[in-house]
């Protein structure tokens, strides 16, 4: 398999600074609540339900903000484009992080945490969409997988920041942890003017000429001097978008729920993210320092283990991204859900038997099974869930669809983390049973109802849901593909010489033999009118 161009890899990796922002900001509170000075500063007692309530509110407002960001970000993605929306999300992340680190009252902190949730909801929705839309079909798993890798790298960085601040001045340690949230989104903002816009968004806005230039730059390789990959992809995008327009395909929240194939996509996307979080991954991550203390591990060691734990997760996400286009999305998620449930079962048994005791062997096995859990989750669920949800929706509603899907992530996290402090206090290890049973049910649902999308282009995936596909490049014979390439060379050359703004109109082939010969394609609006 040919690798993506260096420019393409650079773009998807750089934009994943927003992914890092989500991971770091999500994990840092797990570190902060492990620093006693945070509670002392706000005069919060840990000896009664007040501490549990504040901890739950902090995580709950963050997740609630995430849901809010996911639901409203599609408006910006569709109207202003992927690039500007990512810039906006990064800006909100910077402002909210500054407010958190400078908080002088718990109410101010909670409001800032809610705003921070909005920002990461925007970024966590926008970035996989952008990455999927600039990637070739056979590389999309690896490319979008960088989102998962950087998300968990953010978790790991938060753990090591917490470990470092443990030895710093306790009065400023928690503020320093929160202030570091500014770094990644600031770098993203500074470098974002050089990001290209999504070619699919450009074509959807009848700017095919601009879309083609972006595709050429993204996918140019020495072994493809004529840029046939870019031309084929552009042609497929143009044909599919017009086909969907001509058939009156949904393009809004309301119409998405009115068509069966789109409702199915919404269900699959939401369930994918909800089930992924139902493994208990963020509950474990957010309360990991406290979990280690419950196992009898004290001092700075819980913070160090937190960093190592997430370092393992980041490495496994990288492995996940590398194998995703070979193994397949559904198969690898089935392995992951089953493995997570089994590992957490063993961890729960260790906590139930040895938690709070000085049995070093039992506690060591507890830590081992926690690391085994993240081995399965990082190696199968993290990157894969984002890839799958970003690719199953058509271009016209990808923003709404992925936003709705990621809202499933924040909804699950909101539910599970909000009740976690009270649940741990009241029923202890029994709370983990939820995260053992639910993923196993989810695995059965996924095996039964979820279609495999590996190595299909974003446009070809429509066929898996019963919708028409304008051009199936993946299954085109070499002879037909050669004819198509020749025709595209001539059409694009003629269009460029005659009218720089009329490229989409030139990409109309009557009697398109690559789909159905009786279908006549044309573009709803000429770019010259834009």
Coordinates of C-alpha atoms in Angstrom, one line a residue:
X1 CA 0.0 0.0 0.0
X2 CA 1.4 3.4 -1.0
X3 CA 1.7 5.8 1.8
X4 CA 0.1 9.2 1.8
X5 CA 2.0 12.3 0.6
X6 CA 4.1 13.9 3.3
X7 CA 1.9 17.0 3.0
X8 CA -1.2 15.0 3.6
X9 CA 0.3 13.3 6.7
X10 CA 1.6 16.6 8.0
X11 CA -1.9 18.2 7.7
X12 CA -3.8 15.4 9.5
X13 CA -1.1 15.3 12.2
X14 CA -1.0 19.0 12.8
X15 CA -4.7 19.4 13.0
X16 CA -4.7 16.7 15.6
X17 CA -3.3 19.3 18.1
X18 CA -7.1 19.8 18.6
X19 CA -7.4 16.1 19.4
X20 CA -4.5 16.5 21.9
X21 CA -6.5 19.4 23.4
X22 CA -9.5 17.2 24.0
X23 CA -7.5 14.4 25.5
X24 CA -5.4 16.7 27.8
X25 CA -8.4 18.8 28.9
X26 CA -10.4 15.6 29.6
X27 CA -7.7 14.0 31.7
X28 CA -6.3 16.9 33.6
X29 CA -9.2 17.0 36.1
X30 CA -8.4 13.5 37.1
X31 CA -4.9 14.9 38.0
X32 CA -6.2 18.1 39.7
X33 CA -8.6 16.2 42.0
X34 CA -5.6 14.2 43.1
X35 CA -4.0 17.5 44.4
X36 CA -5.3 18.4 47.9
X37 CA -4.6 22.1 47.5
X38 CA -7.3 22.4 44.8
X39 CA -9.9 21.4 47.4
X40 CA -8.3 23.5 50.1
X41 CA -8.3 26.6 48.0
X42 CA -12.0 26.4 47.3
X43 CA -12.7 25.4 50.9
X44 CA -14.2 22.0 49.9
X45 CA -14.3 19.2 52.4
X46 CA -13.5 15.7 51.2
X47 CA -14.9 14.2 54.4
X48 CA -18.6 14.6 53.3
X49 CA -20.7 14.5 50.2
X50 CA -19.7 18.1 49.2
X51 CA -16.4 16.9 47.8
X52 CA -18.2 14.2 45.8
X53 CA -20.8 16.6 44.6
X54 CA -18.2 19.2 43.4
X55 CA -16.2 16.5 41.6
X56 CA -19.3 15.2 39.9
X57 CA -20.4 18.7 38.9
X58 CA -16.9 19.4 37.5
X59 CA -17.0 16.4 35.2
X60 CA -20.7 16.7 34.5
X61 CA -20.6 20.3 33.4
X62 CA -17.6 19.5 31.2
X63 CA -19.5 16.7 29.5
X64 CA -22.6 18.7 29.3
X65 CA -20.6 21.4 27.5
X66 CA -19.3 18.7 25.2
X67 CA -22.8 17.7 24.2
X68 CA -23.7 21.3 23.6
X69 CA -20.7 21.8 21.4
X70 CA -21.4 18.6 19.4
X71 CA -25.0 19.6 18.7
X72 CA -24.3 23.2 17.6
X73 CA -20.9 22.8 15.8
X74 CA -22.6 21.4 12.6
X75 CA -24.0 24.9 11.9
X76 CA -20.5 26.4 11.8
X77 CA -19.0 23.4 9.9
X78 CA -21.6 23.7 7.1
X79 CA -21.7 27.5 6.9
X80 CA -18.2 28.6 7.5
X81 CA -16.2 25.4 6.7
X82 CA -14.1 22.9 8.6
X83 CA -11.0 25.1 8.9
X84 CA -12.7 28.1 10.5
X85 CA -14.7 26.0 12.8
X86 CA -11.6 24.3 14.1
X87 CA -10.1 27.7 14.6
X88 CA -13.1 28.8 16.6
X89 CA -13.0 25.7 18.8
X90 CA -9.3 26.3 19.5
X91 CA -10.0 29.9 20.5
X92 CA -12.8 28.9 22.9
X93 CA -10.4 26.3 24.4
X94 CA -7.8 29.0 25.0
X95 CA -10.2 31.4 26.7
X96 CA -11.8 28.7 28.9
X97 CA -8.4 27.3 30.0
X98 CA -7.3 30.8 31.0
X99 CA -10.5 31.2 33.0
X100 CA -10.0 27.9 34.8
X101 CA -6.4 28.5 35.8
X102 CA -7.3 32.0 37.1
X103 CA -10.5 31.0 38.9
X104 CA -11.0 32.6 42.3
X105 CA -14.4 31.0 43.1
X106 CA -15.7 27.5 42.5
X107 CA -18.6 29.0 40.5
X108 CA -16.2 30.7 38.1
X109 CA -14.3 27.4 37.8
X110 CA -17.4 25.4 37.0
X111 CA -18.5 27.9 34.3
X112 CA -15.1 27.9 32.7
X113 CA -15.1 24.1 32.8
X114 CA -18.5 24.1 31.0
X115 CA -17.0 26.5 28.3
X116 CA -14.1 24.2 28.0
X117 CA -16.5 21.3 27.4
X118 CA -18.1 23.2 24.5
X119 CA -14.7 23.8 22.9
X120 CA -13.6 20.2 23.1
X121 CA -17.0 19.1 21.8
X122 CA -16.4 21.3 18.8
X123 CA -12.9 20.0 18.2
X124 CA -13.8 16.4 18.8
X125 CA -16.5 16.6 16.2
X126 CA -14.7 18.7 13.6
X127 CA -11.2 17.2 13.5
X128 CA -12.2 13.6 12.5
X129 CA -14.5 15.1 9.8
X130 CA -11.7 17.2 8.4
X131 CA -9.2 14.3 8.5
X132 CA -11.6 11.9 6.8
X133 CA -12.3 14.4 4.0
X134 CA -8.7 15.0 3.2
X135 CA -7.7 11.3 3.2
X136 CA -7.7 8.6 0.5
X137 CA -10.0 5.6 1.0
X138 CA -7.3 3.0 1.5
X139 CA -5.4 5.3 4.0
X140 CA -8.4 6.8 5.9
X141 CA -8.1 4.5 8.9
X142 CA -4.5 5.4 9.5
X143 CA -5.0 9.1 8.8
X144 CA -8.1 9.6 11.0
X145 CA -6.5 7.3 13.5
X146 CA -4.1 10.1 14.3
X147 CA -7.0 11.7 16.1
X148 CA -7.2 8.8 18.6
X149 CA -3.4 8.7 18.9
X150 CA -3.2 12.4 19.8
X151 CA -6.3 12.2 22.1
X152 CA -4.6 9.6 24.2
X153 CA -1.3 11.4 24.0
X154 CA -3.1 14.3 25.6
X155 CA -4.2 11.9 28.4
X156 CA -0.7 10.7 28.9
X157 CA 0.8 14.3 28.9
X158 CA -1.8 15.3 31.6
X159 CA -0.7 12.4 33.7
X160 CA 3.0 13.4 33.5
X161 CA 2.2 17.0 34.1
X162 CA 0.3 16.0 37.3
X163 CA 3.3 13.9 38.3
X164 CA 5.6 16.9 37.8
X165 CA 3.4 19.3 39.7
X166 CA 3.2 17.0 42.6
X167 CA 6.7 18.1 43.5
X168 CA 6.1 21.8 42.8
X169 CA 4.6 24.4 45.1
X170 CA 1.2 23.0 46.0
X171 CA -0.4 26.4 46.0
X172 CA 0.2 26.9 42.3
X173 CA 0.4 23.2 41.2
X174 CA -3.3 22.9 40.2
X175 CA -3.3 26.2 38.5
X176 CA -0.3 25.2 36.5
X177 CA -1.9 22.0 35.4
X178 CA -4.9 23.9 34.1
X179 CA -2.9 26.7 32.5
X180 CA -1.0 24.1 30.3
X181 CA -4.3 23.4 28.6
X182 CA -3.6 26.6 26.6
X183 CA -0.5 25.4 24.8
X184 CA -1.9 22.9 22.2
X185 CA -4.9 25.0 21.1
X186 CA -2.7 28.1 20.9
X187 CA -0.2 26.2 18.6
X188 CA -3.2 25.1 16.5
X189 CA -4.5 28.6 16.2
X190 CA -1.1 30.0 15.2
X191 CA -0.6 27.3 12.5
X192 CA -4.2 27.1 11.2
X193 CA -3.9 29.8 8.6
X194 CA -1.8 27.4 6.5
X195 CA -4.3 24.5 6.7
X196 CA -6.3 23.8 3.5
X197 CA -10.0 23.8 3.5
X198 CA -11.8 20.4 3.1
X199 CA -12.1 19.6 -0.6
X200 CA -15.5 18.0 0.0
X201 CA -16.8 21.1 1.7
X202 CA -15.5 23.2 -1.2
X203 CA -17.2 21.1 -3.8
X204 CA -20.4 21.1 -1.8
X205 CA -20.2 24.9 -1.9
X206 CA -19.8 24.7 -5.7
X207 CA -16.1 25.6 -5.5
X208 CA -14.8 22.5 -7.4
X209 CA -11.8 24.4 -8.8
X210 CA -10.6 25.1 -5.3
X211 CA -11.4 21.6 -4.2
X212 CA -9.3 20.2 -7.1
X213 CA -6.3 22.3 -6.2
X214 CA -6.5 21.1 -2.6
X215 CA -6.8 17.4 -3.7
X216 CA -3.8 17.8 -6.0
X217 CA -1.7 19.2 -3.2
X218 CA -2.8 16.6 -0.7
X219 CA -2.5 13.5 -2.9
X220 CA 0.4 14.3 -5.3
X221 CA 3.0 11.5 -5.4
X222 CA 6.0 10.9 -7.5
X223 CA 4.4 7.7 -8.9
X224 CA 1.3 9.7 -10.0
X225 CA 2.7 12.7 -11.9
X226 CA -0.6 13.3 -13.7
X227 CA -2.5 13.5 -10.4
X228 CA -5.0 10.8 -11.5
X229 CA -5.9 10.0 -7.8
X230 CA -6.9 13.6 -7.3
X231 CA -8.9 13.8 -10.5
X232 CA -10.7 10.6 -9.8
X233 CA -11.6 11.6 -6.3
X234 CA -12.8 15.0 -7.5
X235 CA -15.0 13.5 -10.1
X236 CA -16.4 11.0 -7.7
X237 CA -17.2 13.8 -5.1
X238 CA -18.9 16.0 -7.7
X239 CA -21.0 13.1 -9.1
X240 CA -22.1 11.9 -5.7
X241 CA -23.0 15.4 -4.3
X242 CA -25.1 16.1 -7.4
X243 CA -26.7 12.7 -7.3
X244 CA -27.7 13.3 -3.7
X245 CA -29.0 16.8 -4.5
X246 CA -31.0 15.5 -7.5
X247 CA -32.6 12.8 -5.3
X248 CA -33.5 15.3 -2.6
X249 CA -31.2 13.6 0.0
X250 CA -31.5 15.0 3.5
X251 CA -29.3 18.0 4.3
X252 CA -30.6 19.1 7.7
X253 CA -31.3 17.8 11.2
X254 CA -35.0 17.3 10.5
X255 CA -34.7 15.6 7.1
X256 CA -32.1 13.2 8.4
X257 CA -34.6 11.7 10.8
X258 CA -37.1 11.3 8.0
X259 CA -35.1 8.9 5.8
X260 CA -34.5 5.4 6.9
X261 CA -31.0 5.0 5.7
X262 CA -30.0 8.3 7.4
X263 CA -31.7 7.3 10.7
X264 CA -29.8 4.1 10.6
X265 CA -26.5 6.0 10.3
X266 CA -27.5 8.3 13.2
X267 CA -28.2 5.2 15.3
X268 CA -25.0 3.4 14.4
X269 CA -22.9 6.6 15.0
X270 CA -24.4 7.4 18.4
X271 CA -24.3 3.8 19.6
X272 CA -20.7 3.4 18.5
X273 CA -19.5 6.3 20.7
X274 CA -21.9 5.4 23.5
X275 CA -20.8 1.8 23.7
X276 CA -17.1 2.8 23.5
X277 CA -17.6 5.0 26.6
X278 CA -19.7 2.3 28.3
X279 CA -16.4 0.3 28.7
X280 CA -15.8 2.7 31.5
X281 CA -12.7 4.2 29.9
X282 CA -13.2 7.8 31.0
X283 CA -14.5 6.9 34.4
X284 CA -11.3 4.9 34.9
X285 CA -9.2 7.7 33.5
X286 CA -10.8 10.5 35.4
X287 CA -10.7 8.7 38.7
X288 CA -7.6 6.7 38.1
X289 CA -5.5 8.4 40.8
X290 CA -8.2 7.7 43.3
X291 CA -8.5 4.1 42.1
X292 CA -4.8 3.5 42.8
X293 CA -5.1 4.9 46.3
X294 CA -8.0 2.5 46.9
X295 CA -5.7 -0.3 45.9
X296 CA -3.3 0.9 48.6
X297 CA -0.9 2.7 46.3
X298 CA 0.0 6.2 47.7
X299 CA 2.3 9.1 47.4
X300 CA 3.4 10.3 43.9
X301 CA 3.3 6.7 42.5
X302 CA -0.5 7.0 41.4
X303 CA 0.3 10.1 39.3
X304 CA 3.3 8.3 37.7
X305 CA 1.2 5.2 36.9
X306 CA -1.5 7.5 35.4
X307 CA 1.1 8.9 33.0
X308 CA 2.4 5.4 32.1
X309 CA -1.1 4.0 31.7
X310 CA -2.0 6.7 29.1
X311 CA 1.4 6.3 27.4
X312 CA 0.5 2.6 26.8
X313 CA -2.9 3.8 25.5
X314 CA -1.2 6.2 23.1
X315 CA 1.1 3.5 21.8
X316 CA -1.8 1.1 21.3
X317 CA -3.8 3.8 19.5
X318 CA -0.8 4.1 17.1
X319 CA -0.9 0.4 16.5
X320 CA -4.7 0.6 16.0
X321 CA -4.3 3.2 13.4
X322 CA -1.6 1.2 11.5
X323 CA -3.7 -2.0 11.3
X324 CA -7.2 -0.5 11.0
X325 CA -7.2 -0.5 7.2
X326 CA -6.1 -4.2 7.1
X327 CA -8.2 -5.7 9.9
X328 CA -11.4 -3.8 9.4
X329 CA -13.4 -1.5 11.6
X330 CA -16.1 -3.9 13.0
X331 CA -13.8 -6.8 13.6
X332 CA -11.3 -4.8 15.6
X333 CA -14.1 -3.2 17.7
X334 CA -15.6 -6.6 18.5
X335 CA -12.2 -7.8 19.7
X336 CA -11.8 -4.6 21.8
X337 CA -15.2 -4.6 23.5
X338 CA -14.8 -8.3 24.5
X339 CA -11.3 -7.8 25.7
X340 CA -12.2 -4.7 27.7
X341 CA -15.0 -6.5 29.4
X342 CA -12.8 -9.5 30.4
X343 CA -10.0 -7.3 31.6
X344 CA -12.3 -5.1 33.7
X345 CA -13.9 -8.3 35.1
X346 CA -10.5 -9.4 36.4
X347 CA -9.7 -5.9 37.7
X348 CA -13.1 -5.8 39.6
X349 CA -12.3 -9.1 41.2
X350 CA -9.0 -7.7 42.4
X351 CA -10.6 -4.6 43.8
X352 CA -13.4 -6.6 45.5
X353 CA -10.9 -9.0 47.1
X354 CA -7.8 -6.9 47.9
X355 CA -8.9 -3.2 47.7
X356 CA -7.9 -1.3 50.8
X357 CA -5.6 -4.1 52.0
X358 CA -1.8 -4.3 52.0
X359 CA -1.7 -7.5 49.9
X360 CA 1.0 -6.4 47.4
X361 CA 0.3 -9.4 45.0
X362 CA -3.4 -8.7 44.8
X363 CA -2.9 -5.0 44.3
X364 CA -0.2 -5.6 41.7
X365 CA -2.6 -7.8 39.7
X366 CA -5.2 -5.0 40.0
X367 CA -2.8 -2.6 38.3
X368 CA -1.9 -5.3 35.7
X369 CA -5.6 -5.8 34.7
X370 CA -6.1 -2.0 34.5
X371 CA -3.2 -1.9 32.0
X372 CA -4.6 -4.9 30.2
X373 CA -7.9 -3.0 29.9
X374 CA -6.2 0.0 28.2
X375 CA -4.2 -2.4 26.0
X376 CA -7.5 -3.6 24.5
X377 CA -9.3 -0.2 24.5
X378 CA -6.4 1.7 23.0
X379 CA -5.6 -1.0 20.5
X380 CA -9.1 -1.3 19.2
X381 CA -11.8 1.2 20.2
X382 CA -10.3 4.7 20.6
X383 CA -9.2 5.5 17.0
X384 CA -11.6 3.1 15.4
X385 CA -14.8 4.6 16.9
X386 CA -13.8 8.1 15.5
X387 CA -12.9 6.7 12.1
X388 CA -16.2 4.8 11.8
X389 CA -18.4 7.7 12.8
X390 CA -16.7 10.2 10.6
X391 CA -17.1 8.1 7.4
X392 CA -20.6 6.7 7.5
X393 CA -22.4 10.0 6.7
X394 CA -22.7 11.7 3.3
X395 CA -20.9 15.0 2.8
X396 CA -24.0 17.1 3.0
X397 CA -24.8 15.9 6.6
X398 CA -21.4 14.7 7.8
X399 CA -21.3 17.6 10.3
X400 CA -24.6 16.8 11.8
X401 CA -24.1 13.1 11.7
X402 CA -20.7 13.1 13.4
X403 CA -21.8 15.8 15.8
X404 CA -24.7 13.5 16.9
X405 CA -22.4 10.6 17.2
X406 CA -19.9 12.3 19.4
X407 CA -22.8 13.6 21.5
X408 CA -23.2 9.9 22.3
X409 CA -19.7 10.0 23.7
X410 CA -20.3 13.0 25.9
X411 CA -23.7 11.8 26.9
X412 CA -22.3 8.4 28.1
X413 CA -19.5 10.2 29.9
X414 CA -21.9 12.7 31.5
X415 CA -24.0 9.9 32.9
X416 CA -21.2 7.6 34.1
X417 CA -18.9 10.3 35.5
X418 CA -21.7 12.3 37.2
X419 CA -22.8 9.3 39.3
X420 CA -19.3 7.9 39.7
X421 CA -18.3 9.6 43.0
X422 CA -21.6 8.6 44.7
X423 CA -21.5 5.1 43.2
X424 CA -18.0 4.5 44.3
X425 CA -18.9 5.7 47.8
X426 CA -22.1 3.7 48.1
X427 CA -21.6 0.5 46.2
X428 CA -17.8 0.5 45.5
X429 CA -16.5 -2.1 43.0
X430 CA -20.1 -3.1 42.0
X431 CA -20.3 0.0 39.9
X432 CA -17.8 -1.7 37.4
X433 CA -20.4 -4.3 36.6
X434 CA -22.1 -1.7 34.4
X435 CA -18.9 -1.4 32.3
X436 CA -18.6 -5.2 32.0
X437 CA -22.2 -6.0 30.9
X438 CA -22.9 -3.1 28.6
X439 CA -20.0 -3.6 26.2
X440 CA -20.8 -7.2 25.8
X441 CA -24.4 -6.3 24.8
X442 CA -22.9 -3.6 22.5
X443 CA -20.6 -6.2 20.8
X444 CA -23.6 -8.4 19.9
X445 CA -25.5 -5.4 18.5
X446 CA -22.4 -4.3 16.5
X447 CA -21.8 -7.8 15.1
X448 CA -25.4 -8.0 14.0
X449 CA -26.2 -4.6 12.5
X450 CA -23.0 -2.7 11.7
X451 CA -21.7 -2.7 8.1
X452 CA -18.0 -2.8 7.4
X453 CA -16.6 0.3 5.7
X454 CA -12.9 -0.5 5.2
X455 CA -11.2 0.6 2.0
X456 CA -14.3 2.2 0.5
X457 CA -14.3 5.9 -0.4
X458 CA -16.6 8.2 1.6
X459 CA -18.9 8.4 -1.4
X460 CA -19.0 4.6 -1.9
X461 CA -20.0 3.9 1.7
X462 CA -23.5 5.2 0.8
X463 CA -24.2 1.9 -0.9
X464 CA -23.8 0.0 2.4
X465 CA -27.0 1.8 3.6
X466 CA -29.0 1.2 0.5
X467 CA -28.4 4.6 -1.1
X468 CA -27.3 5.1 -4.7
X469 CA -23.6 5.5 -5.5
X470 CA -22.7 7.7 -8.5
X471 CA -19.3 6.2 -9.2
X472 CA -17.7 3.1 -7.6
X473 CA -14.0 3.6 -8.1
X474 CA -12.9 0.9 -5.8
X475 CA -14.5 -1.9 -7.9
X476 CA -13.8 -0.3 -11.3
X477 CA -11.8 -2.6 -13.7
X478 CA -8.3 -1.4 -14.7
X479 CA -9.5 -1.0 -18.3
X480 CA -12.5 1.2 -17.3
X481 CA -10.3 3.2 -14.9
X482 CA -7.8 3.9 -17.7
X483 CA -10.6 5.2 -19.9
X484 CA -11.9 7.3 -17.0
X485 CA -8.4 8.8 -16.3
X486 CA -8.0 9.7 -20.0
X487 CA -11.4 11.4 -20.2
X488 CA -10.8 13.3 -16.9
X489 CA -7.4 14.5 -18.2
X490 CA -9.1 16.0 -21.3
X491 CA -12.1 17.4 -19.4
X492 CA -10.1 19.1 -16.7
X493 CA -7.5 20.5 -19.3
X494 CA -10.4 21.9 -21.4
X495 CA -12.2 23.4 -18.4
X496 CA -9.0 25.0 -17.1
X497 CA -8.2 26.7 -20.5
X498 CA -11.8 27.8 -21.1
X499 CA -13.1 28.9 -17.7
X500 CA -11.2 28.6 -14.4
X501 CA -14.4 28.7 -12.5
X502 CA -16.4 26.1 -14.5
X503 CA -14.6 22.9 -13.5
X504 CA -17.6 21.2 -11.9
X505 CA -19.7 21.7 -15.1
X506 CA -16.9 20.1 -17.1
X507 CA -17.0 17.0 -14.9
X508 CA -20.4 16.0 -16.2
X509 CA -20.4 12.8 -18.3
X510 CA -23.6 11.9 -20.0
X511 CA -24.3 8.2 -20.2
X512 CA -22.0 7.5 -17.4
X513 CA -21.1 3.9 -18.0
X514 CA -19.4 3.6 -14.6
X515 CA -22.8 3.9 -12.9
X516 CA -26.0 3.5 -14.9
X517 CA -26.1 4.4 -18.6
X518 CA -29.5 6.1 -18.2
X519 CA -28.4 8.5 -15.5
X520 CA -27.5 12.0 -16.7
X521 CA -25.4 14.0 -14.3
X522 CA -25.1 17.7 -14.2
X523 CA -24.4 20.3 -11.5
X524 CA -27.2 22.3 -9.9
X525 CA -25.3 25.6 -9.9
X526 CA -22.4 26.7 -12.0
X527 CA -19.4 27.9 -10.1
X528 CA -19.3 30.9 -12.4
X529 CA -22.4 32.1 -10.5
X530 CA -20.7 31.9 -7.1

